[in-house]
PDB file of C-alpha atoms in Angstrom:
ATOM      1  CA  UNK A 536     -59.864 -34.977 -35.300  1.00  0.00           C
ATOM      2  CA  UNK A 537     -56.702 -35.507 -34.277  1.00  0.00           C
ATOM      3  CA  UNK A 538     -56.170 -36.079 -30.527  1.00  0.00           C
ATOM      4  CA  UNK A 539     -52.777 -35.103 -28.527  1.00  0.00           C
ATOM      5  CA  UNK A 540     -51.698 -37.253 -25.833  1.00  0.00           C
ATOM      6  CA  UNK A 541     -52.980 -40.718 -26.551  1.00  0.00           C
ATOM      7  CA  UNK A 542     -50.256 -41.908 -23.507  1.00  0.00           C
ATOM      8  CA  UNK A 543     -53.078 -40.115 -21.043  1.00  0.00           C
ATOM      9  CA  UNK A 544     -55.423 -42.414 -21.910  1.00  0.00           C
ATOM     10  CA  UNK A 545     -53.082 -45.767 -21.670  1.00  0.00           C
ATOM     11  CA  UNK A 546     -51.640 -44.612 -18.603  1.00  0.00           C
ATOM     12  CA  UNK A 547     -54.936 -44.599 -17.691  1.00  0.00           C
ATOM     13  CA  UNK A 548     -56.185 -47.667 -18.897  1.00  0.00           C
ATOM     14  CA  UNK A 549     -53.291 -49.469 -17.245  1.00  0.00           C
ATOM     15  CA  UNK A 550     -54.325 -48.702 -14.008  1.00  0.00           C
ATOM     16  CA  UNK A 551     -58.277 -49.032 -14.658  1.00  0.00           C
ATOM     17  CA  UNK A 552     -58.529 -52.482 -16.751  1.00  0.00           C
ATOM     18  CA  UNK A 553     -62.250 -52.088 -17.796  1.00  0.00           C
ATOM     19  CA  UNK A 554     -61.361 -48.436 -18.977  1.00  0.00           C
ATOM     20  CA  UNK A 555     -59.701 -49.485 -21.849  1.00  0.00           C
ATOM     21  CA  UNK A 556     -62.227 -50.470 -24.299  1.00  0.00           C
ATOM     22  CA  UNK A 557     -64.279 -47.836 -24.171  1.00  0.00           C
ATOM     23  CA  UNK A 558     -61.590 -45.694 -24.005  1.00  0.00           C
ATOM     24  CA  UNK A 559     -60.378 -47.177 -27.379  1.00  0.00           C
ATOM     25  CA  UNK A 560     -63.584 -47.276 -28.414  1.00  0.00           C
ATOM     26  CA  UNK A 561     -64.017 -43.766 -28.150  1.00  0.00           C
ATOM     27  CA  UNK A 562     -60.622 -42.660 -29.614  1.00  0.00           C
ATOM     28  CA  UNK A 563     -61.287 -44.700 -32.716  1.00  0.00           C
ATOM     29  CA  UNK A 564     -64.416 -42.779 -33.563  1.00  0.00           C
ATOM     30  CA  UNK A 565     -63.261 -39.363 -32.493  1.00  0.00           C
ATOM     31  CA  UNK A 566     -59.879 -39.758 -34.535  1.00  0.00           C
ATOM     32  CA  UNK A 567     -62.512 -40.649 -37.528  1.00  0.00           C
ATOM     33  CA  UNK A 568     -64.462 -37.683 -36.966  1.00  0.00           C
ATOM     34  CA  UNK A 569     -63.849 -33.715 -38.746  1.00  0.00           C
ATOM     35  CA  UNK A 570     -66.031 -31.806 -35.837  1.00  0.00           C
ATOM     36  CA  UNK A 571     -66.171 -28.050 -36.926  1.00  0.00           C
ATOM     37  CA  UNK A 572     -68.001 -26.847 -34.293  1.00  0.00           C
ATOM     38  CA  UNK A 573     -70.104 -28.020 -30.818  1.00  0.00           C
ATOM     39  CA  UNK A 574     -72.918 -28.987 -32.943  1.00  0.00           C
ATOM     40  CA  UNK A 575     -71.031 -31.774 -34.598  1.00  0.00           C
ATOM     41  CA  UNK A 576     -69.772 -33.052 -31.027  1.00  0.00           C
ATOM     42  CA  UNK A 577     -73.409 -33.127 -29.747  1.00  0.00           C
ATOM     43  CA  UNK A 578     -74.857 -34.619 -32.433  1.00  0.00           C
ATOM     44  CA  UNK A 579     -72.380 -38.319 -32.198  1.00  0.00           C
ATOM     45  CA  UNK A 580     -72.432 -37.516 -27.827  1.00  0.00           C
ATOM     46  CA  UNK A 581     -75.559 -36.137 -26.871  1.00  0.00           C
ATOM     47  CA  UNK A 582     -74.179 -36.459 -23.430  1.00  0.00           C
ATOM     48  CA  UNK A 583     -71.226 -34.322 -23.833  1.00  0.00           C
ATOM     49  CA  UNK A 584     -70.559 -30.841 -21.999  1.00  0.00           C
ATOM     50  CA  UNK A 585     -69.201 -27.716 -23.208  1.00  0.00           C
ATOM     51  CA  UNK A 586     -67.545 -25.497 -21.029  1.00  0.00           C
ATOM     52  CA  UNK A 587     -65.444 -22.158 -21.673  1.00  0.00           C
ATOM     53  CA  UNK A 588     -62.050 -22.043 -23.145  1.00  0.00           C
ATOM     54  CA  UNK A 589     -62.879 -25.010 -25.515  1.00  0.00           C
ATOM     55  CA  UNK A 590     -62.992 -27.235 -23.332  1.00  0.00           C
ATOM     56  CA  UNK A 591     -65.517 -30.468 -23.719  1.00  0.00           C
ATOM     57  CA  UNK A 592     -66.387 -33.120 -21.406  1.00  0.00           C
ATOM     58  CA  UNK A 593     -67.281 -36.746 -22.310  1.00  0.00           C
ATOM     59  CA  UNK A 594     -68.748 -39.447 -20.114  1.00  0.00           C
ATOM     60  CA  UNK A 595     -66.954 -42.372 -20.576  1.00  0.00           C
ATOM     61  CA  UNK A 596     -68.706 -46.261 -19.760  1.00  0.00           C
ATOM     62  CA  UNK A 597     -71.559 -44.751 -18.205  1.00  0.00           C
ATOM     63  CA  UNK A 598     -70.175 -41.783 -16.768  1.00  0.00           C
ATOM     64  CA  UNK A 599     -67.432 -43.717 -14.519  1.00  0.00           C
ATOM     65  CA  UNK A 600     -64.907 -42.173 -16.185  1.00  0.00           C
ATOM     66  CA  UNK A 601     -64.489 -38.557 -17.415  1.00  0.00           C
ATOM     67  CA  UNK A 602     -62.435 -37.171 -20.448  1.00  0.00           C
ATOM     68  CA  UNK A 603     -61.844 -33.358 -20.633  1.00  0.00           C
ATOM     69  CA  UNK A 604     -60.086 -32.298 -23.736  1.00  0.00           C
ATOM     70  CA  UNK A 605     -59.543 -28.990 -24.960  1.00  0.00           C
ATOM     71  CA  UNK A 606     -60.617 -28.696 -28.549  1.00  0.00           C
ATOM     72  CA  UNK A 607     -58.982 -26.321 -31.436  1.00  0.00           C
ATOM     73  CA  UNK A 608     -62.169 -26.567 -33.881  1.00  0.00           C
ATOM     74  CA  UNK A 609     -59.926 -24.772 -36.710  1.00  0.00           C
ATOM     75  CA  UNK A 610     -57.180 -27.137 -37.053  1.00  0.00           C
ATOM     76  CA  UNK A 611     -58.949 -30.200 -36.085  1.00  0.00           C
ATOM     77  CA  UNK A 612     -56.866 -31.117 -32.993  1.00  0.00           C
ATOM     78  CA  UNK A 613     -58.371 -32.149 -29.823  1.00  0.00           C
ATOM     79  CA  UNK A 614     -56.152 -32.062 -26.354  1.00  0.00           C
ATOM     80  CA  UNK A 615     -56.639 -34.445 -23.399  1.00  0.00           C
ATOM     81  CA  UNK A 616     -56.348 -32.511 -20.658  1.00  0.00           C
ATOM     82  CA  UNK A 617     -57.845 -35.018 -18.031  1.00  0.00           C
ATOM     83  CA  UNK A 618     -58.804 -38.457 -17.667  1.00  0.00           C
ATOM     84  CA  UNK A 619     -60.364 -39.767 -14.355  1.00  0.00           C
ATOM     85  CA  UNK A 620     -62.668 -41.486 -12.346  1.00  0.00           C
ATOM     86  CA  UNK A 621     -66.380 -39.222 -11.909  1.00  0.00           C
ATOM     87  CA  UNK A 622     -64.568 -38.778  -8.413  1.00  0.00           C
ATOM     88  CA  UNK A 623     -61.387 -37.356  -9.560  1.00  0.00           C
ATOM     89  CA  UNK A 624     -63.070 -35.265 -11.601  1.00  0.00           C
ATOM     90  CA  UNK A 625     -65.336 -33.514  -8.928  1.00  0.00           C
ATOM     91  CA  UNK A 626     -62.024 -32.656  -7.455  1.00  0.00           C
ATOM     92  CA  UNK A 627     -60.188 -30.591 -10.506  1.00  0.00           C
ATOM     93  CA  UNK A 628     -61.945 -27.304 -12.661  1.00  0.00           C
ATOM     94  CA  UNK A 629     -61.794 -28.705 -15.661  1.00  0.00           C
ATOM     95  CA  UNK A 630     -62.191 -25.049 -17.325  1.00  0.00           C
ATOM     96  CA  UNK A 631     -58.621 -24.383 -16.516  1.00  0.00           C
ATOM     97  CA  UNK A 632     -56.564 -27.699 -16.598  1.00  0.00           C
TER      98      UNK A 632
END
């Protein structure tokens, strides 16, 4: 897949330290990855959530952090669309950012 707006997650990362690895870690193997459809997401993060408009949600180091991207399964792109702490994200509906 190839994922837009790699700055989110450094800006990010600068600001949360102990984000970074996993949120390298997880970039590496998504950016490796052809997903077709939310089949192939579950099957690599069985923890993952699917919402409407595309829009998936991974927990990040133990579900302190969330990721919300926005996926295009037919040309293999995958938008961030938020990156927070679990708190942040309780504030935001992550089926329309």
């Amino acid at each position: 897949m190839r994922i837009i707006a790699l700055s989110n997650l450094r800006e990010f990362w600068e600001k949360h330290p102990q984000a970074e690895i996993p949120m390298r870690t997880w970039y590496a193997e998504v950016s490796r990855s052809i997903w077709q459809n939310p089949t192939d997401i579950k099957r690599v993060h069985r923890q993952a959530s699917f919402l409407a408009n595309n829009r998936v949600i991974f927990n990040i180091k133990g579900n302190d952090y969330r990721l919300v991207v926005a996926v295009h399964y037919n040309r293999g792109l995958m938008y961030i669309r938020f990156v927070g702490t679990h708190a942040e994200y309780d504030r935001i509906d992550a089926t329309v950012i």
